[in-house]
Amino acid sequence: MPFAPVAGSILLLGDSLTQKGIFVDDGGFAALLAQDYVRKADVINRGYSGYTTKWVLPLLNILPASADLVCICLGANDSVLTSNPHHVPLEEFEYNLRTIVEHFRPSQRRILITPPPVQPVRWISTRKTFPVPAIFRHIDATLVDRDVENTQKYADAVVKLGAALSVPVIDLWAVMHLDKLDELLSDGLHFSKAGNRIVYEEIKKLISAKWPEFVPENIPFPIPEFWDVNGDVLRNLRLPQ
């Protein structure tokens, strides 16, 4: 009987919040998950910095199709104000996100994660230090392009969609308190170590409550531990070609 090298896979789909989630120095939530699931499930990071739901749609057919768990965290860029070329109107965002979620089967253990609260002024002071892409060169980099209330509308839309599709939602507005954002965000937009830790813990908590069979401790190593290896095991160990 062939052995699989791992028991499954986890797809993390999102923007820079997800892309940066693999950064070990930042205590990234993706890196922490990869540590938990080592040799048990491959954690596949498909975070695309700067992307919106509009830009993720054309990528759906090239994403891994058979992940056992799919975490979708989008909306941070869609929710910028209309002065920013990234802006996606709320109704279009809702449609795009529904399309993205429904691309994956319910059996794949789907999770939605809202965009987090933001600190618009703090983010602008950080953004001014970045190189300016061509699409932004006509925009005054000192102008605030994010709004707390507007971002929350997109977060609320994620919660609403999750309820409509029976997909569990991690509402970061419920667990990342506004008076703690200096600690939870590294630059007014992206997660700090403490913020990453919250995302990681919320994902773990949800998996444990809804899919206990997919908790790392409940998944046996598909490839035996070295102390269990013997001649018979090695002769019978056939990995997929």
XYZ file of N, CA and C in Angstrom:
723
model
N 0.850 -1.194 0.000
C 0.000 0.000 0.000
C 0.888 1.248 0.000
N 0.719 2.181 -0.966
C 1.572 3.379 -1.027
C 1.319 4.305 0.156
N 2.367 4.958 0.605
C 2.260 5.991 1.625
C 2.263 7.336 0.930
N 1.507 8.296 1.448
C 1.612 9.673 0.975
C 2.668 10.369 1.823
N 3.456 11.293 1.232
C 4.498 11.961 2.009
C 3.938 12.831 3.123
N 2.729 13.372 2.946
C 2.038 14.115 3.995
C 0.567 13.727 3.963
N -0.164 14.067 5.031
C -1.566 13.670 5.129
C -2.495 14.629 4.385
N -2.047 15.837 4.114
C -2.924 16.798 3.455
C -2.213 18.107 3.184
N -3.001 19.149 2.914
C -2.424 20.460 2.635
C -3.365 21.555 3.105
N -2.766 22.696 3.402
C -3.496 23.882 3.839
C -3.152 25.007 2.876
N -4.167 25.603 2.272
C -3.968 26.722 1.356
C -4.326 28.024 2.058
N -3.383 28.944 2.108
C -3.605 30.279 2.660
C -3.665 31.252 1.487
N -4.831 31.817 1.243
C -5.041 32.698 0.093
C -5.336 34.105 0.575
N -4.598 35.070 0.070
C -4.840 36.437 0.516
C -3.912 37.440 -0.131
N -3.674 38.529 0.585
C -2.827 39.617 0.091
C -1.536 39.655 0.902
N -0.993 40.852 1.131
C 0.277 40.933 1.862
C 0.155 40.463 3.307
N -1.025 40.549 3.881
C -1.210 40.041 5.241
C -0.896 38.553 5.302
N -1.251 37.850 4.234
C -0.954 36.421 4.145
C 0.475 36.188 3.665
N 0.904 36.940 2.663
C 2.264 36.778 2.153
C 3.289 36.939 3.273
N 3.109 37.969 4.083
C 4.023 38.208 5.197
C 3.849 37.186 6.322
N 2.783 36.428 6.262
C 2.531 35.433 7.296
C 3.559 34.328 7.350
N 4.385 34.204 6.301
C 5.414 33.169 6.294
C 6.727 33.681 6.864
N 6.798 34.974 7.190
C 8.038 35.558 7.682
C 8.283 35.125 9.128
N 9.324 34.366 9.329
C 9.630 33.827 10.650
C 9.969 34.949 11.631
N 10.725 35.954 11.179
C 11.137 37.040 12.071
C 9.948 37.833 12.603
N 8.835 37.813 11.867
C 7.630 38.512 12.303
C 6.691 37.604 13.096
N 7.129 36.384 13.369
C 6.242 35.439 14.048
C 5.017 35.142 13.225
N 5.193 35.041 11.899
C 4.072 34.919 10.979
C 3.151 33.751 11.275
N 1.847 33.985 11.122
C 0.868 32.931 11.427
C 1.034 31.732 10.506
N 1.434 31.963 9.258
C 1.642 30.851 8.324
C 2.843 30.019 8.736
N 3.894 30.685 9.199
C 5.082 29.973 9.659
C 4.764 29.127 10.890
N 3.939 29.671 11.777
C 3.551 28.918 12.974
C 2.709 27.698 12.612
N 1.812 27.863 11.642
C 1.007 26.719 11.197
C 1.893 25.660 10.540
N 2.855 26.112 9.729
C 3.756 25.166 9.070
C 4.543 24.369 10.100
N 4.909 25.020 11.179
C 5.619 24.328 12.257
C 4.730 23.267 12.896
N 3.469 23.612 13.143
C 2.537 22.660 13.755
C 2.291 21.443 12.869
N 2.211 21.672 11.551
C 1.801 20.619 10.636
C 2.964 19.973 9.892
N 4.194 20.207 10.355
C 5.349 19.633 9.671
C 5.199 18.113 9.551
N 5.445 17.600 8.334
C 5.332 16.175 7.998
C 3.891 15.668 8.028
N 2.928 16.554 8.288
C 1.530 16.125 8.351
C 0.676 16.800 7.280
N 0.892 18.090 7.061
C 0.171 18.816 6.011
C 1.068 19.931 5.496
N 1.139 20.069 4.201
C 1.914 21.150 3.596
C 1.120 22.447 3.685
N 1.745 23.495 4.210
C 1.118 24.814 4.260
C 1.566 25.585 3.026
N 0.603 25.887 2.155
C 0.886 26.530 0.870
C 0.488 28.001 0.965
N 1.453 28.887 0.909
C 1.180 30.321 1.033
C 0.964 30.918 -0.352
N -0.234 31.399 -0.571
C -0.560 32.114 -1.806
C -1.083 33.504 -1.431
N -0.226 34.218 -0.705
C -0.514 35.612 -0.396
C 0.112 36.478 -1.462
N -0.672 37.357 -2.057
C -0.210 38.201 -3.155
C -0.264 39.660 -2.714
N 0.892 40.189 -2.373
C 0.958 41.557 -1.853
C 0.326 42.542 -2.822
N -0.534 43.404 -2.290
C -1.170 44.437 -3.102
C -2.398 43.988 -3.864
N -2.728 42.699 -3.810
C -3.837 42.187 -4.626
C -5.186 42.439 -3.958
N -6.196 42.515 -4.805
C -7.583 42.633 -4.385
C -8.331 41.379 -4.845
N -9.592 41.268 -4.445
C -10.400 40.133 -4.919
C -10.496 40.149 -6.443
N -10.523 41.337 -7.028
C -10.625 41.468 -8.488
C -9.428 40.823 -9.172
N -8.267 40.944 -8.572
C -7.042 40.406 -9.177
C -6.809 38.947 -8.819
N -7.452 38.481 -7.762
C -7.320 37.072 -7.388
C -8.198 36.190 -8.279
N -9.330 36.712 -8.720
C -10.250 35.906 -9.530
C -9.566 35.195 -10.703
N -8.736 35.890 -11.511
C -8.106 35.203 -12.642
C -7.098 34.130 -12.236
N -6.720 34.109 -10.948
C -5.727 33.146 -10.484
C -6.342 31.843 -9.987
N -7.665 31.801 -9.866
C -8.306 30.656 -9.225
C -7.939 29.329 -9.882
N -7.863 29.307 -11.199
C -7.615 28.044 -11.884
C -6.175 27.577 -11.804
N -5.281 28.417 -11.263
C -3.891 27.967 -11.113
C -3.539 27.735 -9.641
N -4.527 27.887 -8.770
C -4.297 27.614 -7.353
C -4.426 26.118 -7.090
N -3.752 25.609 -6.053
C -3.923 24.187 -5.708
C -5.407 23.867 -5.500
N -5.862 22.837 -6.175
C -7.308 22.564 -6.214
C -7.797 21.639 -5.112
N -6.890 20.922 -4.459
C -7.347 19.855 -3.565
C -6.927 20.055 -2.111
N -6.719 21.295 -1.691
C -6.316 21.544 -0.308
C -7.381 21.036 0.660
N -6.938 20.552 1.799
C -7.852 20.025 2.809
C -8.406 21.121 3.714
N -7.715 22.259 3.735
C -8.167 23.427 4.488
C -7.802 24.657 3.679
N -8.761 25.562 3.512
C -8.534 26.788 2.749
C -8.880 27.985 3.616
N -7.898 28.841 3.880
C -8.114 30.084 4.627
C -8.031 31.248 3.656
N -9.083 32.047 3.603
C -9.148 33.175 2.665
C -9.213 34.473 3.454
N -8.205 35.314 3.251
C -8.145 36.604 3.945
C -7.932 37.700 2.906
N -9.015 38.314 2.467
C -8.961 39.357 1.449
C -9.862 40.525 1.862
N -9.586 41.680 1.314
C -10.416 42.848 1.597
C -9.631 44.049 2.078
N -8.405 43.824 2.551
C -7.612 44.945 3.060
C -7.303 45.957 1.963
N -7.087 45.471 0.740
C -6.806 46.376 -0.371
C -8.076 46.824 -1.095
N -9.066 45.934 -1.173
C -10.345 46.312 -1.784
C -10.947 47.524 -1.077
N -10.721 47.619 0.230
C -11.425 48.600 1.055
C -10.765 49.967 1.108
N -9.678 50.164 0.348
C -9.089 51.508 0.339
C -10.092 52.491 -0.250
N -9.872 53.765 -0.013
C -10.788 54.795 -0.514
C -10.663 54.948 -2.028
N -11.635 55.593 -2.629
C -11.719 55.660 -4.085
C -10.543 56.391 -4.728
N -9.799 57.163 -3.952
C -8.627 57.864 -4.502
C -7.490 56.898 -4.823
N -7.568 55.686 -4.301
C -6.527 54.683 -4.504
C -6.950 53.715 -5.606
N -6.077 53.442 -6.599
C -6.450 52.546 -7.713
C -6.831 51.136 -7.275
N -6.465 50.738 -6.070
C -6.826 49.410 -5.583
C -8.307 49.296 -5.219
N -8.979 50.391 -5.055
C -10.349 50.372 -4.545
C -11.263 49.476 -5.378
N -11.999 48.602 -4.682
C -13.036 47.771 -5.289
C -14.338 48.093 -4.568
N -15.369 48.540 -5.298
C -16.640 48.871 -4.637
C -17.162 47.697 -3.804
N -17.865 48.022 -2.736
C -18.292 47.010 -1.777
C -19.110 45.896 -2.431
N -20.067 46.249 -3.274
C -20.906 45.224 -3.909
C -20.078 44.311 -4.805
N -19.103 44.882 -5.515
C -18.230 44.070 -6.365
C -17.348 43.155 -5.501
N -16.864 43.692 -4.395
C -16.074 42.890 -3.456
C -16.883 41.691 -2.971
N -18.130 41.925 -2.591
C -18.981 40.844 -2.096
C -19.163 39.763 -3.158
N -19.389 40.176 -4.392
C -19.557 39.221 -5.494
C -18.267 38.446 -5.741
N -17.151 39.162 -5.793
C -15.859 38.518 -6.045
C -15.523 37.503 -4.955
N -15.736 37.909 -3.715
C -15.380 37.025 -2.606
C -16.255 35.780 -2.605
N -17.534 35.940 -2.899
C -18.417 34.768 -2.997
C -17.917 33.814 -4.081
N -17.513 34.365 -5.222
C -16.998 33.534 -6.318
C -15.752 32.775 -5.883
N -14.869 33.463 -5.157
C -13.639 32.837 -4.692
C -13.949 31.709 -3.708
N -14.827 31.971 -2.749
C -15.170 30.952 -1.758
C -15.820 29.747 -2.426
N -16.744 29.993 -3.341
C -17.478 28.900 -3.973
C -16.625 28.127 -4.975
N -15.467 28.661 -5.313
C -14.538 27.911 -6.164
C -14.049 26.660 -5.447
N -14.012 26.714 -4.120
C -13.543 25.590 -3.317
C -14.737 24.804 -2.768
N -14.597 23.500 -2.673
C -15.687 22.644 -2.223
C -15.894 22.781 -0.716
N -17.136 22.642 -0.245
C -17.391 22.666 1.200
C -16.584 21.621 1.961
N -16.292 20.501 1.321
C -15.528 19.436 1.982
C -14.083 19.839 2.239
N -13.663 20.985 1.698
C -12.275 21.413 1.869
C -12.038 22.235 3.140
N -13.007 22.283 4.031
C -12.838 22.993 5.306
C -12.457 24.467 5.044
N -13.388 25.227 4.553
C -13.132 26.624 4.196
C -13.252 27.546 5.410
N -12.348 28.525 5.487
C -12.367 29.539 6.542
C -12.234 30.913 5.895
N -13.044 31.849 6.332
C -12.905 33.245 5.922
C -12.302 34.045 7.074
N -11.403 34.970 6.737
C -10.802 35.856 7.735
C -11.032 37.291 7.274
N -11.578 38.110 8.148
C -11.864 39.492 7.765
C -10.585 40.305 7.658
N -10.610 41.390 6.874
C -9.491 42.331 6.969
C -9.466 42.917 8.375
N -8.277 43.170 8.912
C -8.197 43.668 10.293
C -8.506 45.155 10.370
N -8.707 45.684 11.577
C -8.785 47.132 11.755
C -7.484 47.778 11.268
N -7.572 49.034 10.893
C -6.399 49.741 10.365
C -6.144 51.018 11.158
N -4.938 51.535 10.993
C -4.555 52.841 11.537
C -4.118 53.701 10.351
N -5.062 54.430 9.742
C -4.778 55.121 8.488
C -3.593 56.084 8.539
N -3.497 56.898 9.573
C -2.424 57.884 9.635
C -1.076 57.195 9.827
N -1.028 56.216 10.696
C 0.212 55.477 10.912
C 0.653 54.765 9.642
N -0.297 54.207 8.893
C 0.034 53.507 7.655
C 0.617 54.472 6.630
N 0.065 55.655 6.511
C 0.575 56.625 5.532
C 2.015 56.999 5.852
N 2.335 57.172 7.115
C 3.706 57.527 7.478
C 4.668 56.410 7.105
N 4.192 55.166 7.123
C 5.012 54.035 6.694
C 5.091 53.968 5.186
N 3.959 54.136 4.525
C 3.912 53.998 3.064
C 4.789 55.017 2.361
N 4.956 56.186 2.965
C 5.770 57.230 2.345
C 7.226 56.813 2.167
N 7.650 55.801 2.919
C 9.044 55.350 2.832
C 9.237 54.305 1.746
N 8.136 53.832 1.121
C 8.239 52.774 0.123
C 8.517 53.357 -1.263
N 9.165 52.592 -2.153
C 9.232 52.993 -3.571
C 7.819 53.106 -4.128
N 7.597 54.048 -5.025
C 6.251 54.302 -5.550
C 6.049 53.572 -6.877
N 5.135 52.560 -6.911
C 4.837 51.892 -8.194
C 4.228 52.878 -9.190
N 4.333 52.550 -10.456
C 3.873 53.454 -11.513
C 2.402 53.836 -11.352
N 1.551 52.895 -10.919
C 0.115 53.186 -10.845
C -0.206 54.196 -9.748
N 0.760 54.465 -8.863
C 0.518 55.400 -7.770
C 1.225 56.741 -7.951
N 1.970 56.923 -9.026
C 2.821 58.103 -9.131
C 2.040 59.400 -9.291
N 0.780 59.300 -9.678
C -0.033 60.506 -9.825
C -0.763 60.853 -8.526
N -0.543 60.055 -7.472
C -1.253 60.236 -6.208
C -0.312 60.829 -5.170
N -0.822 61.754 -4.396
C -0.071 62.335 -3.299
C 0.096 61.279 -2.206
N 1.335 60.832 -1.987
C 1.602 59.746 -1.047
C 1.318 60.131 0.403
N 1.086 61.425 0.630
C 0.812 61.858 2.006
C -0.678 61.843 2.325
N -1.528 61.590 1.321
C -2.974 61.573 1.539
C -3.413 60.257 2.188
N -4.264 60.365 3.169
C -4.807 59.164 3.812
C -5.740 58.453 2.833
N -5.481 57.175 2.579
C -6.277 56.421 1.605
C -7.044 55.268 2.233
N -7.055 55.230 3.567
C -7.812 54.201 4.268
C -8.647 54.854 5.349
N -9.730 54.195 5.704
C -10.665 54.744 6.681
C -11.163 53.593 7.549
N -11.155 53.800 8.837
C -11.535 52.736 9.762
C -12.963 52.263 9.503
N -13.899 53.197 9.387
C -15.298 52.823 9.193
C -15.512 52.116 7.860
N -14.812 52.578 6.830
C -14.973 51.945 5.522
C -14.404 50.529 5.531
N -13.255 50.341 6.151
C -12.673 49.002 6.250
C -13.600 48.066 7.006
N -14.257 48.590 8.032
C -15.162 47.744 8.804
C -16.353 47.291 7.962
N -16.794 48.102 7.016
C -17.893 47.691 6.137
C -17.500 46.441 5.353
N -16.252 46.386 4.899
C -15.785 45.221 4.146
C -15.634 44.016 5.066
N -15.180 44.253 6.288
C -15.099 43.168 7.266
C -16.493 42.622 7.570
N -17.460 43.510 7.728
C -18.835 43.081 7.987
C -19.381 42.270 6.821
N -18.990 42.647 5.600
C -19.442 41.911 4.422
C -18.888 40.488 4.427
N -17.669 40.315 4.913
C -17.083 38.982 5.016
C -17.875 38.142 6.021
N -18.200 38.742 7.157
C -18.982 38.031 8.174
C -20.348 37.630 7.604
N -20.973 38.548 6.911
C -22.293 38.285 6.317
C -22.221 37.159 5.286
N -21.193 37.177 4.453
C -21.049 36.137 3.440
C -20.821 34.781 4.094
N -19.991 34.757 5.130
C -19.758 33.506 5.829
C -21.043 32.903 6.358
N -21.905 33.745 6.925
C -23.189 33.267 7.443
C -24.058 32.724 6.308
N -24.051 33.419 5.175
C -24.887 33.004 4.042
C -24.431 31.673 3.449
N -23.123 31.419 3.466
C -22.574 30.213 2.849
C -22.245 29.124 3.878
N -22.550 29.380 5.144
C -22.211 28.443 6.229
C -20.714 28.153 6.271
N -19.935 29.214 6.068
C -18.477 29.130 6.157
C -18.042 29.864 7.418
N -17.310 29.223 8.309
C -16.897 29.905 9.535
C -15.990 31.097 9.243
N -16.143 32.125 10.061
C -15.414 33.377 9.864
C -14.613 33.713 11.111
N -13.373 34.101 10.908
C -12.574 34.688 11.974
C -12.694 36.199 11.822
N -13.443 36.808 12.726
C -13.688 38.255 12.667
C -12.602 38.955 13.474
N -11.621 39.493 12.772
C -10.500 40.135 13.458
C -10.919 41.406 14.187
N -12.067 41.967 13.829
C -12.561 43.148 14.543
C -13.079 42.769 15.925
N -13.379 41.505 16.114
C -13.864 41.051 17.415
C -12.724 40.663 18.348
N -11.545 40.384 17.779
C -10.433 39.902 18.614
C -9.230 40.840 18.631
N -9.205 41.819 17.711
C -8.114 42.804 17.694
C -8.703 44.153 18.106
N -8.609 44.471 19.373
C -9.270 45.651 19.904
C -8.577 46.930 19.426
N -9.391 47.926 19.100
C -8.872 49.165 18.519
C -7.860 49.852 19.417
N -8.016 49.732 20.717
C -7.081 50.406 21.621
C -5.770 49.637 21.788
N -5.647 48.485 21.106
C -4.424 47.686 21.193
C -3.685 47.623 19.848
N -4.123 48.415 18.871
C -3.566 48.276 17.529
C -2.093 48.641 17.438
N -1.617 49.525 18.310
C -0.187 49.839 18.301
C 0.644 48.585 18.562
N 0.082 47.650 19.313
C 0.784 46.412 19.633
C 0.531 45.332 18.575
N -0.644 45.359 17.941
C -1.063 44.265 17.065
C -0.710 44.482 15.600
N -0.432 45.728 15.228
C -0.039 46.046 13.856
C 1.382 46.594 13.853
N 2.152 46.207 12.846
C 3.543 46.651 12.791
C 3.702 48.023 12.168
N 2.715 48.411 11.343
C 2.852 49.659 10.585
C 1.513 50.359 10.327
N 0.485 49.936 11.024
C -0.846 50.493 10.803
C -1.709 49.651 9.893
N -1.099 48.637 9.262
C -1.849 47.783 8.338
C -1.527 46.302 8.533
N -0.236 45.969 8.614
C 0.190 44.577 8.672
C 0.355 44.098 10.122
N 0.286 42.783 10.290
C 0.349 42.206 11.624
C 1.753 42.299 12.222
N 1.817 42.639 13.485
C 3.042 42.511 14.263
C 3.140 41.062 14.741
N 4.164 40.750 15.538
C 4.245 39.411 16.118
C 2.998 39.096 16.936
N 2.560 40.077 17.720
C 1.372 39.866 18.555
C 0.130 39.682 17.692
N 0.023 40.452 16.615
C -1.122 40.317 15.713
C -1.114 38.977 15.005
N 0.055 38.557 14.520
C 0.171 37.242 13.889
C -0.222 36.136 14.855
N 0.154 36.320 16.112
C -0.159 35.296 17.112
C -1.666 35.152 17.284
N -2.380 36.274 17.246
C -3.835 36.214 17.370
C -4.437 35.456 16.201
N -3.999 35.764 14.968
C -4.532 35.079 13.787
C -4.265 33.577 13.895
N -3.051 33.233 14.249
C -2.668 31.822 14.407
C -3.540 31.125 15.448
N -3.701 31.749 16.608
C -4.484 31.133 17.681
C -5.953 30.982 17.287
N -6.492 31.972 16.543
C -7.883 31.887 16.122
C -8.091 30.775 15.098
N -7.133 30.598 14.208
C -7.220 29.498 13.245
C -7.170 28.158 13.976
N -6.235 28.027 14.909
C -6.132 26.797 15.701
C -7.423 26.512 16.456
N -7.970 27.548 17.080
C -9.185 27.387 17.871
C -10.350 26.918 16.987
N -10.457 27.500 15.799
C -11.548 27.140 14.894
C -11.401 25.707 14.393
N -10.184 25.319 14.027
C -9.958 23.948 13.576
C -10.319 22.960 14.678
N -9.889 23.261 15.886
C -10.149 22.363 17.014
C -11.648 22.204 17.281
N -12.393 23.311 17.155
C -13.824 23.276 17.440
C -14.624 22.621 16.319
N -14.231 22.857 15.082
C -15.061 22.429 13.953
C -14.552 21.163 13.268
N -13.247 20.988 13.228
C -12.667 19.828 12.539
C -11.580 19.195 13.418
N -11.953 18.610 14.532
C -10.936 18.059 15.444
C -10.049 17.010 14.792
N -10.558 16.341 13.763
C -9.735 15.334 13.079
C -8.539 15.956 12.365
N -8.596 17.282 12.158
C -7.509 17.963 11.443
C -6.583 18.721 12.397
N -6.784 18.563 13.681
C -5.840 19.111 14.661
C -4.528 18.351 14.499
N -3.390 19.028 14.488
C -2.109 18.340 14.239
C -1.881 17.109 15.112
N -2.226 17.233 16.393
C -1.993 16.113 17.303
C -2.828 14.883 16.944
N -3.892 15.092 16.158
C -4.764 13.981 15.789
C -4.424 13.388 14.425
N -3.374 13.906 13.793
C -2.962 13.404 12.480
C -1.669 12.604 12.669
N -1.703 11.319 12.403
C -0.464 10.534 12.528
C 0.515 10.874 11.410
N 1.793 10.684 11.671
C 2.792 10.879 10.625
C 2.570 9.852 9.512
N 2.377 10.280 8.267
C 2.217 9.309 7.171
C 3.488 8.496 6.931
N 4.638 9.139 7.121
C 5.916 8.443 7.023
C 6.353 8.086 8.448
N 6.680 6.827 8.712
C 6.965 6.418 10.096
C 8.163 7.135 10.696
N 8.147 7.247 12.021
C 9.291 7.793 12.741
C 10.484 6.859 12.551
N 11.694 7.421 12.682
C 12.878 6.614 12.380
C 13.004 5.395 13.288
N 12.496 5.524 14.544
C 12.630 4.385 15.446
C 11.641 3.265 15.137
N 10.668 3.570 14.252
C 9.718 2.536 13.840
C 10.097 1.912 12.502
N 11.181 2.423 11.904
C 11.573 1.912 10.594
C 12.315 0.593 10.765
N 11.934 -0.397 9.939
C 12.663 -1.661 9.879
C 12.657 -2.140 8.434
N 13.223 -3.242 8.191
C 13.328 -3.717 6.815
C 11.984 -3.876 6.134
N 10.999 -4.423 6.851
C 9.678 -4.621 6.248
C 9.040 -3.298 5.876
N 9.143 -2.295 6.783
C 8.563 -0.983 6.500
C 9.197 -0.381 5.258
N 10.524 -0.451 5.185
C 11.217 0.151 4.052
C 10.850 -0.539 2.746
N 10.701 -1.858 2.793
C 10.336 -2.573 1.564
C 8.931 -2.221 1.112
N 8.042 -1.922 2.057
C 6.643 -1.625 1.721
C 6.378 -0.155 1.485
N 7.385 0.677 1.715
C 7.207 2.122 1.591
C 7.343 2.531 0.137
N 6.230 2.851 -0.490
C 6.231 3.281 -1.896
C 5.549 4.633 -1.986
N 6.326 5.658 -2.284
C 5.769 6.993 -2.415
C 5.135 7.185 -3.783
N 4.121 8.063 -3.879
C 3.529 8.320 -5.186
C 4.580 8.851 -6.170
N 4.507 8.394 -7.397
C 5.460 8.841 -8.425
C 5.088 10.193 -8.973
